[in-house]
Amino acid sequence: NGLEALPAALGGTGGDAGDAAPAFPQLRSLNLSANRLRELGPGLARAAPQLQELLLSGNRLRTLPGGLLPPAGPAAPPAPFPLLSRLDAADNEVAELGADIAALPALKSLDVANNQLRELPAALADCPRLKEANFRGNQLRDKRLEKMVNGCQTKAILEYLRAGGRGKGKAESAREEVRKKKREKQQKKDSGDGEQDEVEEASKLLVKVLHVSENPAPLVVKVSPGVKDVRAFIVCCVLKGVNLKPGNALKRFLTMQTKLHEDICEKRTVATIATHDLQLVKAPLTYDVQPPDELKIMPLGRKEIKAKDLLRQLQLEAEEQRKQKKRQNVSGLHRYLQLLDGKDNYPCLVDAEGAVISFPPITNSEKTKIRKETRDLFLEVTSDTSLQICKDVMDTLILKITELNRSALESKEGSGSDMELDALCGPGNLNVPLVVEQVRVVDTDGNLKVLYPSKMDLATVSSLLTVIR
């Protein structure tokens, strides 16, 4: 609309600054996006004390929190916005992000993309629950920080701010840890066996990228034009050298994938991960769309079924689950059914034999299911939001697999847990790096659409692994 100021009842100019009862005591979500607001009245915290979500994108705000937080005094609420978990102020004119942003104790998501910020306050690191933050589209003075906001996860950005930037704090601790390990290695050298250990230690953390030109049989995914209006973006790669056979390695891997779906994929609403046993994938692959009554898939743990019948079956299961547990929330695939509402066609990844091996965002196929014996993976990320999100998720997925290996190695060094190490790296296989093979995504004419990992991908994980190009 064209609002230029909040009404008095919402704490705008002329609002009651006394001890009057809140005007909107039950208000949880307030959407003021796409207006002409230049500032917020100081009484909003009093008018809507239970606010959990405040959407302000597309206005003309110049400071944040600005007037959102009332000045200290007898008339101010004791803890303004104790429940506010999401604050969206993208596409404004914000030039100053105040340190008092840390006064929002429940803030989990902050979006100030495409503003005029030059600096980010260190106080952001003091927001106790901040998990997601979007600072992209701001011309920050600290160019290193600017690169981080375009590629790193929120946790890394907050650590950088907490350390005051420029390699202090946590980075200094990391360097001290490196120095400690060097001293230990020097002691081993003095005993005559340190040089070999040093070579082995370095090779444990390598992830080698095999270029398409070096791969005798590169895997190609062809994209049909129909996916553009359904689920347009896909990124794929091959990861070789994993060992899921010992211990609970497979369970850990699947749990990690589930957590990524919950966190960076935002419960599959922005992206979906699919992992396949490469040996069971019949190339070439086609990313296509099919009508719900024609798409057939053998879902994980189920018999072959049409997509529309699968969704109907899952809906019935979800309803039964609600009745049994007497609550609104459901688990498993049932939580994602609404993501396909209103779609005339469903996206799918089809192999050379015409079998559907992936039905995003719902399920993979039993045909390419990962088992303990799986050594080589075909990784797939799809999204209807953006290509960059697919790449970010894929970067994170590969990083998480590497972290699992690294944590096991460190556990081995610190506690001598052979079982933990073998579960993630495999016995007798510690000196072999994981190998990432590039996968091309092309259109129907063979023109390149996406190549992953390109030179720009996997760049933000250099502190945990070495990428050989």
Short mmCIF file of C-alpha atoms in Angstrom, two decimals:
data_model
loop_
_atom_site.label_atom_id
_atom_site.label_comp_id
_atom_site.label_asym_id
_atom_site.label_seq_id
_atom_site.Cartn_x
_atom_site.Cartn_y
_atom_site.Cartn_z
CA ASN A 1 0.00 0.00 0.00
CA GLY A 2 1.13 3.58 0.52
CA LEU A 3 1.50 3.82 4.29
CA GLU A 4 3.97 6.52 5.32
CA ALA A 5 3.53 6.12 9.08
CA LEU A 6 2.07 3.64 11.52
CA PRO A 7 -1.38 4.42 12.91
CA ALA A 8 -1.56 5.61 16.48
CA ALA A 9 -3.03 2.30 17.66
CA LEU A 10 0.17 0.57 16.49
CA GLY A 11 2.40 3.00 18.33
CA GLY A 12 2.77 5.62 15.60
CA THR A 13 2.93 9.35 16.17
CA GLY A 14 0.27 10.42 18.61
CA GLY A 15 -0.04 6.98 20.13
CA ASP A 16 -0.63 6.53 23.84
CA ALA A 17 2.72 6.41 25.62
CA GLY A 18 1.22 5.76 29.04
CA ASP A 19 0.32 2.56 30.84
CA ALA A 20 -2.73 1.79 28.70
CA ALA A 21 -3.47 -1.84 27.88
CA PRO A 22 -1.96 -3.15 24.62
CA ALA A 23 -4.14 -2.43 21.61
CA PHE A 24 -3.27 -5.78 19.99
CA PRO A 25 -2.35 -8.18 22.79
CA GLN A 26 -2.73 -11.30 20.61
CA LEU A 27 -1.03 -10.04 17.44
CA ARG A 28 1.68 -12.50 16.38
CA SER A 29 2.53 -11.48 12.80
CA LEU A 30 2.53 -8.02 11.23
CA ASN A 31 3.24 -7.56 7.52
CA LEU A 32 4.01 -3.96 6.55
CA SER A 33 6.01 -4.80 3.42
CA ALA A 34 5.90 -2.69 0.25
CA ASN A 35 4.80 0.58 1.82
CA ARG A 36 6.53 3.95 2.27
CA LEU A 37 7.44 3.82 5.94
CA ARG A 38 10.48 5.90 6.89
CA GLU A 39 10.43 5.12 10.61
CA LEU A 40 8.53 3.10 13.16
CA GLY A 41 6.76 4.57 16.12
CA PRO A 42 8.25 3.81 19.55
CA GLY A 43 4.96 2.42 20.81
CA LEU A 44 4.77 -0.72 18.67
CA ALA A 45 6.40 -2.83 21.36
CA ARG A 46 3.70 -1.73 23.78
CA ALA A 47 0.83 -2.06 21.32
CA ALA A 48 1.77 -5.62 20.24
CA PRO A 49 3.89 -7.18 23.00
CA GLN A 50 3.43 -10.75 21.70
CA LEU A 51 4.70 -10.01 18.19
CA GLN A 52 6.74 -12.87 16.75
CA GLU A 53 7.14 -11.84 13.10
CA LEU A 54 7.62 -8.33 11.69
CA LEU A 55 7.91 -7.90 7.91
CA LEU A 56 9.15 -4.51 6.73
CA SER A 57 10.76 -5.19 3.34
CA GLY A 58 10.31 -2.70 0.52
CA ASN A 59 9.91 0.45 2.62
CA ARG A 60 12.12 3.51 3.14
CA LEU A 61 13.54 2.79 6.58
CA ARG A 62 16.96 4.31 7.20
CA THR A 63 17.85 2.92 10.63
CA LEU A 64 17.22 -0.40 12.33
CA PRO A 65 16.01 -1.14 14.95
CA GLY A 66 15.59 2.65 15.12
CA GLY A 67 12.23 3.56 16.61
CA LEU A 68 11.30 -0.10 16.87
CA LEU A 69 12.86 -0.27 20.33
CA PRO A 70 11.53 2.39 22.72
CA PRO A 71 14.06 4.41 24.73
CA ALA A 72 14.72 3.30 28.26
CA GLY A 73 12.47 4.89 30.84
CA PRO A 74 9.50 4.26 33.14
CA ALA A 75 7.07 4.15 30.20
CA ALA A 76 9.08 1.60 28.20
CA PRO A 77 8.19 -2.09 28.32
CA PRO A 78 10.55 -4.05 30.62
CA ALA A 79 11.56 -6.40 27.79
CA PRO A 80 10.31 -5.10 24.42
CA PHE A 81 9.45 -7.81 21.89
CA PRO A 82 10.38 -10.81 24.05
CA LEU A 83 9.04 -13.19 21.37
CA LEU A 84 10.10 -11.46 18.13
CA SER A 85 11.95 -14.18 16.19
CA ARG A 86 11.80 -12.89 12.60
CA LEU A 87 12.64 -9.38 11.43
CA ASP A 88 12.59 -8.77 7.67
CA ALA A 89 13.77 -5.35 6.48
CA ALA A 90 15.22 -6.13 3.05
CA ASP A 91 15.07 -3.61 0.21
CA ASN A 92 14.96 -0.49 2.38
CA GLU A 93 17.42 2.40 2.74
CA VAL A 94 18.96 1.23 6.00
CA ALA A 95 22.38 2.81 6.44
CA GLU A 96 22.80 2.02 10.12
CA LEU A 97 22.20 -1.24 11.94
CA GLY A 98 22.27 -0.34 15.60
CA ALA A 99 24.02 -2.34 18.29
CA ASP A 100 20.72 -2.43 20.21
CA ILE A 101 19.61 -5.16 17.80
CA ALA A 102 21.02 -7.48 20.46
CA ALA A 103 18.18 -6.33 22.75
CA LEU A 104 15.84 -8.67 20.86
CA PRO A 105 16.30 -11.87 22.91
CA ALA A 106 14.29 -14.21 20.66
CA LEU A 107 15.58 -13.03 17.26
CA LYS A 108 16.31 -16.05 15.05
CA SER A 109 16.02 -14.62 11.51
CA LEU A 110 17.22 -11.20 10.32
CA ASP A 111 17.00 -10.04 6.70
CA VAL A 112 18.56 -6.68 5.79
CA ALA A 113 19.54 -7.54 2.22
CA ASN A 114 19.77 -4.83 -0.44
CA ASN A 115 20.16 -1.87 1.88
CA GLN A 116 22.90 0.78 2.27
CA LEU A 117 24.85 -0.73 5.14
CA ARG A 118 28.57 -0.07 5.24
CA GLU A 119 29.27 -1.85 8.51
CA LEU A 120 27.78 -4.62 10.62
CA PRO A 121 27.86 -4.13 14.41
CA ALA A 122 29.78 -6.64 16.50
CA ALA A 123 26.71 -6.71 18.76
CA LEU A 124 25.03 -9.01 16.23
CA ALA A 125 27.16 -11.78 17.69
CA ASP A 126 25.43 -11.15 21.01
CA CYS A 127 22.00 -12.08 19.64
CA PRO A 128 21.63 -15.36 21.57
CA ARG A 129 19.33 -17.17 19.11
CA LEU A 130 20.25 -15.67 15.74
CA LYS A 131 20.53 -18.57 13.27
CA GLU A 132 19.74 -17.02 9.87
CA ALA A 133 20.86 -13.62 8.63
CA ASN A 134 20.88 -12.16 5.14
CA PHE A 135 23.21 -9.20 4.58
CA ARG A 136 23.63 -9.57 0.82
CA GLY A 137 23.39 -6.58 -1.46
CA ASN A 138 25.11 -4.16 0.95
CA GLN A 139 28.36 -2.38 0.03
CA LEU A 140 30.34 -3.22 3.17
CA ARG A 141 33.68 -1.50 3.81
CA ASP A 142 35.22 -4.74 5.04
CA LYS A 143 35.65 -6.57 1.74
CA ARG A 144 36.43 -9.85 3.43
CA LEU A 145 33.20 -9.58 5.37
CA GLU A 146 31.37 -8.69 2.15
CA LYS A 147 32.60 -11.93 0.59
CA MET A 148 31.54 -13.86 3.68
CA VAL A 149 27.98 -12.54 3.62
CA ASN A 150 27.68 -13.71 0.02
CA GLY A 151 28.94 -17.21 0.67
CA CYS A 152 29.27 -18.21 4.32
CA GLN A 153 26.76 -19.46 6.81
CA THR A 154 25.45 -17.11 9.48
CA LYS A 155 27.46 -18.82 12.21
CA ALA A 156 30.76 -18.05 10.47
CA ILE A 157 29.76 -14.40 9.94
CA LEU A 158 28.84 -13.96 13.60
CA GLU A 159 32.11 -15.56 14.69
CA TYR A 160 33.97 -13.10 12.48
CA LEU A 161 32.08 -10.16 14.00
CA ARG A 162 32.59 -11.49 17.51
CA ALA A 163 36.32 -11.66 16.90
CA GLY A 164 36.37 -8.09 15.64
CA GLY A 165 37.27 -9.22 12.12
CA ARG A 166 40.67 -9.57 10.55
CA GLY A 167 41.56 -12.98 11.98
CA LYS A 168 41.14 -12.49 15.73
CA GLY A 169 39.27 -14.55 18.28
CA LYS A 170 38.34 -18.01 17.06
CA ALA A 171 40.78 -17.80 14.17
CA GLU A 172 43.58 -17.06 16.63
CA SER A 173 42.59 -20.15 18.62
CA ALA A 174 42.67 -22.18 15.42
CA ARG A 175 46.20 -20.95 14.69
CA GLU A 176 47.28 -21.87 18.19
CA GLU A 177 45.88 -25.35 17.63
CA VAL A 178 47.91 -25.59 14.40
CA ARG A 179 51.04 -24.53 16.26
CA LYS A 180 50.38 -27.18 18.89
CA LYS A 181 50.07 -29.89 16.26
CA LYS A 182 53.26 -28.69 14.58
CA ARG A 183 55.12 -29.01 17.87
CA GLU A 184 53.79 -32.54 18.27
CA LYS A 185 54.85 -33.41 14.73
CA GLN A 186 58.32 -31.99 15.37
CA GLN A 187 58.63 -34.28 18.35
CA LYS A 188 57.72 -37.21 16.12
CA LYS A 189 60.31 -36.13 13.57
CA ASP A 190 62.91 -36.15 16.29
CA SER A 191 62.06 -39.79 16.88
CA GLY A 192 62.49 -40.57 13.16
CA ASP A 193 58.93 -41.30 12.00
CA GLY A 194 57.45 -37.82 11.83
CA GLU A 195 57.89 -37.11 8.12
CA GLN A 196 55.64 -39.98 7.02
CA ASP A 197 53.02 -39.02 9.63
CA GLU A 198 53.01 -35.44 8.31
CA VAL A 199 52.27 -36.59 4.78
CA GLU A 200 49.52 -38.90 5.98
CA GLU A 201 47.97 -36.19 8.17
CA ALA A 202 47.77 -33.74 5.25
CA SER A 203 46.20 -36.27 2.92
CA LYS A 204 43.41 -37.07 5.36
CA LEU A 205 41.74 -33.70 4.80
CA LEU A 206 41.90 -33.54 1.01
CA VAL A 207 38.92 -33.38 -1.27
CA LYS A 208 40.04 -33.76 -4.85
CA VAL A 209 37.93 -32.29 -7.65
CA LEU A 210 38.08 -34.32 -10.85
CA HIS A 211 37.25 -32.14 -13.84
CA VAL A 212 34.89 -33.37 -16.54
CA SER A 213 37.75 -33.37 -19.04
CA GLU A 214 39.69 -35.74 -16.78
CA ASN A 215 36.77 -38.10 -16.31
CA PRO A 216 36.62 -40.85 -18.94
CA ALA A 217 32.84 -41.17 -18.60
CA PRO A 218 31.46 -37.86 -17.30
CA LEU A 219 27.90 -37.92 -16.00
CA VAL A 220 25.53 -35.50 -17.73
CA VAL A 221 22.05 -34.36 -16.71
CA LYS A 222 19.80 -33.05 -19.48
CA VAL A 223 17.10 -30.56 -18.46
CA SER A 224 13.77 -30.41 -20.29
CA PRO A 225 12.09 -27.01 -20.86
CA GLY A 226 9.05 -27.96 -18.77
CA VAL A 227 10.90 -27.74 -15.43
CA LYS A 228 11.17 -23.95 -15.75
CA ASP A 229 7.64 -23.41 -14.44
CA VAL A 230 7.73 -26.19 -11.82
CA ARG A 231 11.15 -26.54 -10.18
CA ALA A 232 13.68 -24.82 -12.39
CA PHE A 233 17.04 -25.31 -10.68
CA ILE A 234 19.20 -28.40 -10.25
CA VAL A 235 22.85 -28.94 -9.29
CA CYS A 236 24.57 -32.34 -9.27
CA CYS A 237 27.97 -33.89 -8.59
CA VAL A 238 29.61 -37.22 -7.83
CA LEU A 239 31.39 -37.89 -4.53
CA LYS A 240 33.67 -40.92 -4.39
CA GLY A 241 35.52 -42.55 -1.55
CA VAL A 242 32.95 -42.70 1.26
CA ASN A 243 32.70 -45.75 3.49
CA LEU A 244 29.33 -46.25 5.13
CA LYS A 245 29.74 -49.90 6.07
CA PRO A 246 31.31 -49.91 9.56
CA GLY A 247 29.44 -49.00 12.74
CA ASN A 248 26.64 -46.46 12.52
CA ALA A 249 28.17 -44.47 9.66
CA LEU A 250 25.12 -44.80 7.42
CA LYS A 251 22.78 -43.66 10.18
CA ARG A 252 24.95 -40.62 10.84
CA PHE A 253 25.01 -39.74 7.18
CA LEU A 254 21.23 -39.91 6.84
CA THR A 255 20.75 -37.94 10.07
CA MET A 256 23.04 -35.22 8.73
CA GLN A 257 20.98 -35.04 5.54
CA THR A 258 17.77 -34.72 7.56
CA LYS A 259 19.24 -31.86 9.60
CA LEU A 260 20.26 -30.02 6.43
CA HIS A 261 16.69 -30.34 5.16
CA GLU A 262 15.46 -28.79 8.40
CA ASP A 263 18.02 -25.98 8.54
CA ILE A 264 19.63 -24.63 5.37
CA CYS A 265 16.84 -26.07 3.17
CA GLU A 266 14.22 -24.51 5.48
CA LYS A 267 12.17 -27.69 5.77
CA ARG A 268 12.56 -28.34 2.03
CA THR A 269 10.77 -25.10 1.13
CA VAL A 270 13.83 -23.57 -0.59
CA ALA A 271 15.75 -26.70 -1.64
CA THR A 272 15.75 -30.49 -1.47
CA ILE A 273 18.70 -32.88 -1.24
CA ALA A 274 18.76 -36.30 -2.86
CA THR A 275 21.58 -38.82 -2.46
CA HIS A 276 21.95 -41.91 -4.66
CA ASP A 277 24.22 -44.93 -4.97
CA LEU A 278 26.21 -44.03 -8.09
CA GLN A 279 26.62 -47.68 -9.10
CA LEU A 280 22.82 -47.97 -9.35
CA VAL A 281 22.36 -44.80 -11.43
CA LYS A 282 21.90 -45.53 -15.13
CA ALA A 283 23.18 -42.53 -17.10
CA PRO A 284 22.47 -40.32 -18.94
CA LEU A 285 19.87 -38.65 -16.74
CA THR A 286 17.00 -36.33 -17.62
CA TYR A 287 15.49 -33.73 -15.30
CA ASP A 288 11.89 -33.59 -16.48
CA VAL A 289 8.27 -33.02 -15.49
CA GLN A 290 5.38 -35.47 -15.70
CA PRO A 291 1.65 -35.28 -14.88
CA PRO A 292 0.74 -36.69 -11.43
CA ASP A 293 -1.26 -39.56 -12.95
CA GLU A 294 1.65 -40.59 -15.21
CA LEU A 295 4.69 -40.17 -12.98
CA LYS A 296 5.57 -43.55 -11.45
CA ILE A 297 8.20 -44.09 -8.78
CA MET A 298 9.25 -46.77 -6.33
CA PRO A 299 9.55 -44.63 -3.16
CA LEU A 300 11.98 -45.54 -0.42
CA GLY A 301 10.59 -48.54 1.42
CA ARG A 302 7.47 -48.81 -0.77
CA LYS A 303 6.23 -50.49 -3.93
CA GLU A 304 5.98 -48.70 -7.28
CA ILE A 305 3.12 -46.22 -7.32
CA LYS A 306 1.81 -43.24 -9.28
CA ALA A 307 2.68 -39.84 -7.84
CA LYS A 308 -0.94 -38.79 -7.32
CA ASP A 309 -1.69 -42.08 -5.51
CA LEU A 310 1.45 -41.71 -3.40
CA LEU A 311 0.41 -38.24 -2.26
CA ARG A 312 -3.12 -39.44 -1.52
CA GLN A 313 -1.71 -42.34 0.48
CA LEU A 314 0.61 -40.04 2.41
CA GLN A 315 -2.27 -37.66 3.14
CA LEU A 316 -4.31 -40.52 4.58
CA GLU A 317 -1.34 -41.61 6.67
CA ALA A 318 -0.88 -38.06 7.92
CA GLU A 319 -4.53 -37.82 8.96
CA GLU A 320 -4.31 -41.15 10.75
CA GLN A 321 -1.14 -40.03 12.48
CA ARG A 322 -2.86 -36.88 13.72
CA LYS A 323 -5.72 -38.89 15.14
CA GLN A 324 -3.45 -41.34 16.91
CA LYS A 325 -1.16 -38.72 18.42
CA LYS A 326 -3.94 -36.17 18.94
CA ARG A 327 -1.87 -33.25 17.68
CA GLN A 328 -1.48 -31.09 14.60
CA ASN A 329 2.14 -31.82 13.73
CA VAL A 330 3.07 -34.81 11.59
CA SER A 331 6.47 -36.30 10.80
CA GLY A 332 8.32 -37.77 7.84
CA LEU A 333 7.30 -37.14 4.24
CA HIS A 334 3.84 -36.04 5.34
CA ARG A 335 5.13 -32.56 6.26
CA TYR A 336 6.06 -31.75 2.67
CA LEU A 337 2.88 -32.63 0.79
CA GLN A 338 1.69 -29.03 0.60
CA LEU A 339 4.81 -28.06 -1.36
CA LEU A 340 3.22 -29.58 -4.48
CA ASP A 341 -0.18 -27.96 -4.06
CA GLY A 342 -1.51 -26.49 -7.31
CA LYS A 343 1.13 -28.13 -9.53
CA ASP A 344 -0.15 -29.51 -12.85
CA ASN A 345 3.13 -31.36 -13.38
CA TYR A 346 5.62 -32.83 -10.92
CA PRO A 347 9.42 -32.63 -11.24
CA CYS A 348 11.40 -35.84 -11.54
CA LEU A 349 14.87 -37.15 -12.37
CA VAL A 350 14.70 -40.00 -14.90
CA ASP A 351 17.48 -42.47 -15.70
CA ALA A 352 18.45 -43.97 -19.06
CA GLU A 353 15.96 -46.83 -18.57
CA GLY A 354 13.06 -44.43 -18.05
CA ALA A 355 12.81 -45.06 -14.31
CA VAL A 356 12.19 -42.13 -11.97
CA ILE A 357 14.98 -42.10 -9.38
CA SER A 358 14.01 -38.82 -7.69
CA PHE A 359 10.70 -37.06 -7.05
CA PRO A 360 11.59 -33.74 -5.36
CA PRO A 361 10.71 -32.49 -2.86
CA ILE A 362 9.03 -35.71 -1.69
CA THR A 363 11.24 -38.78 -2.02
CA ASN A 364 14.03 -40.70 -3.72
CA SER A 365 13.66 -44.08 -5.37
CA GLU A 366 14.32 -47.46 -3.80
CA LYS A 367 16.16 -48.26 -7.04
CA THR A 368 19.15 -46.04 -6.16
CA LYS A 369 18.89 -46.26 -2.36
CA ILE A 370 22.13 -45.80 -0.42
CA ARG A 371 23.22 -48.84 1.57
CA LYS A 372 26.13 -49.67 3.84
CA GLU A 373 28.03 -51.09 0.87
CA THR A 374 27.76 -47.81 -1.08
CA ARG A 375 31.12 -46.22 -1.80
CA ASP A 376 30.32 -43.67 -4.51
CA LEU A 377 27.48 -41.13 -4.30
CA PHE A 378 25.52 -39.17 -6.85
CA LEU A 379 24.41 -35.96 -5.10
CA GLU A 380 21.50 -33.86 -6.32
CA VAL A 381 20.04 -30.57 -5.06
CA THR A 382 16.92 -29.01 -6.58
CA SER A 383 15.08 -25.76 -5.88
CA ASP A 384 12.30 -23.57 -7.22
CA THR A 385 13.95 -20.51 -5.64
CA SER A 386 17.41 -19.96 -7.15
CA LEU A 387 20.47 -21.66 -8.58
CA GLN A 388 22.69 -20.09 -5.93
CA ILE A 389 20.69 -21.74 -3.17
CA CYS A 390 21.30 -25.11 -4.85
CA LYS A 391 25.04 -24.42 -4.91
CA ASP A 392 25.09 -23.20 -1.30
CA VAL A 393 23.30 -26.33 -0.14
CA MET A 394 25.63 -28.57 -2.17
CA ASP A 395 28.68 -26.79 -0.73
CA THR A 396 27.32 -27.38 2.75
CA LEU A 397 26.47 -31.01 2.07
CA ILE A 398 30.02 -31.79 0.92
CA LEU A 399 31.43 -29.81 3.85
CA LYS A 400 29.32 -31.78 6.32
CA ILE A 401 30.56 -35.08 4.90
CA THR A 402 34.12 -33.79 5.26
CA GLU A 403 33.45 -32.63 8.81
CA LEU A 404 32.22 -36.08 9.74
CA ASN A 405 35.49 -37.51 8.50
CA ARG A 406 37.56 -34.83 10.21
CA SER A 407 35.81 -35.14 13.56
CA ALA A 408 36.38 -38.87 13.47
CA LEU A 409 40.08 -38.34 12.74
CA GLU A 410 40.44 -35.88 15.62
CA SER A 411 38.53 -38.24 17.90
CA LYS A 412 40.94 -40.97 16.90
CA GLU A 413 43.94 -38.80 17.74
CA GLY A 414 42.49 -37.64 21.03
CA SER A 415 40.78 -40.73 22.40
CA GLY A 416 41.93 -43.65 20.30
CA SER A 417 38.40 -44.57 19.19
CA ASP A 418 38.98 -46.96 16.31
CA MET A 419 35.28 -47.74 15.93
CA GLU A 420 34.34 -44.08 15.54
CA LEU A 421 37.08 -43.53 12.98
CA ASP A 422 36.29 -46.63 10.94
CA ALA A 423 32.60 -45.77 10.87
CA LEU A 424 33.27 -42.60 8.93
CA CYS A 425 36.46 -43.15 7.00
CA GLY A 426 36.76 -46.88 6.61
CA PRO A 427 39.63 -49.06 7.82
CA GLY A 428 42.72 -48.98 5.67
CA ASN A 429 41.40 -46.01 3.72
CA LEU A 430 42.57 -43.03 5.78
CA ASN A 431 45.07 -41.71 3.26
CA VAL A 432 42.69 -41.62 0.29
CA PRO A 433 40.96 -38.25 -0.23
CA LEU A 434 37.33 -37.90 -1.14
CA VAL A 435 36.99 -37.23 -4.85
CA VAL A 436 34.38 -34.85 -6.23
CA GLU A 437 33.64 -35.30 -9.91
CA GLN A 438 32.07 -32.45 -11.82
CA VAL A 439 28.65 -33.04 -13.37
CA ARG A 440 27.33 -31.02 -16.29
CA VAL A 441 23.71 -29.91 -16.48
CA VAL A 442 22.76 -29.11 -20.09
CA ASP A 443 19.65 -28.13 -22.00
CA THR A 444 18.03 -30.29 -24.68
CA ASP A 445 20.43 -28.91 -27.30
CA GLY A 446 23.47 -29.79 -25.21
CA ASN A 447 24.27 -26.21 -24.19
CA LEU A 448 25.84 -25.96 -20.73
CA LYS A 449 23.53 -24.61 -18.00
CA VAL A 450 25.40 -25.54 -14.82
CA LEU A 451 28.78 -27.08 -14.03
CA TYR A 452 29.39 -28.08 -10.42
CA PRO A 453 31.79 -27.65 -8.76
CA SER A 454 33.08 -24.73 -10.80
CA LYS A 455 36.06 -22.62 -9.75
CA MET A 456 33.72 -20.46 -7.66
CA ASP A 457 32.20 -23.37 -5.75
CA LEU A 458 33.54 -24.98 -2.58
CA ALA A 459 35.53 -21.79 -1.99
CA THR A 460 34.18 -21.02 1.48
CA VAL A 461 35.19 -24.32 3.05
CA SER A 462 38.95 -23.93 2.59
CA SER A 463 39.54 -23.77 6.35
CA LEU A 464 38.36 -27.36 6.71
CA LEU A 465 39.59 -29.00 3.54
CA THR A 466 41.90 -28.55 0.61
CA VAL A 467 40.39 -28.55 -2.85
CA ILE A 468 42.73 -29.65 -5.62
CA ARG A 469 41.73 -27.98 -8.90
#
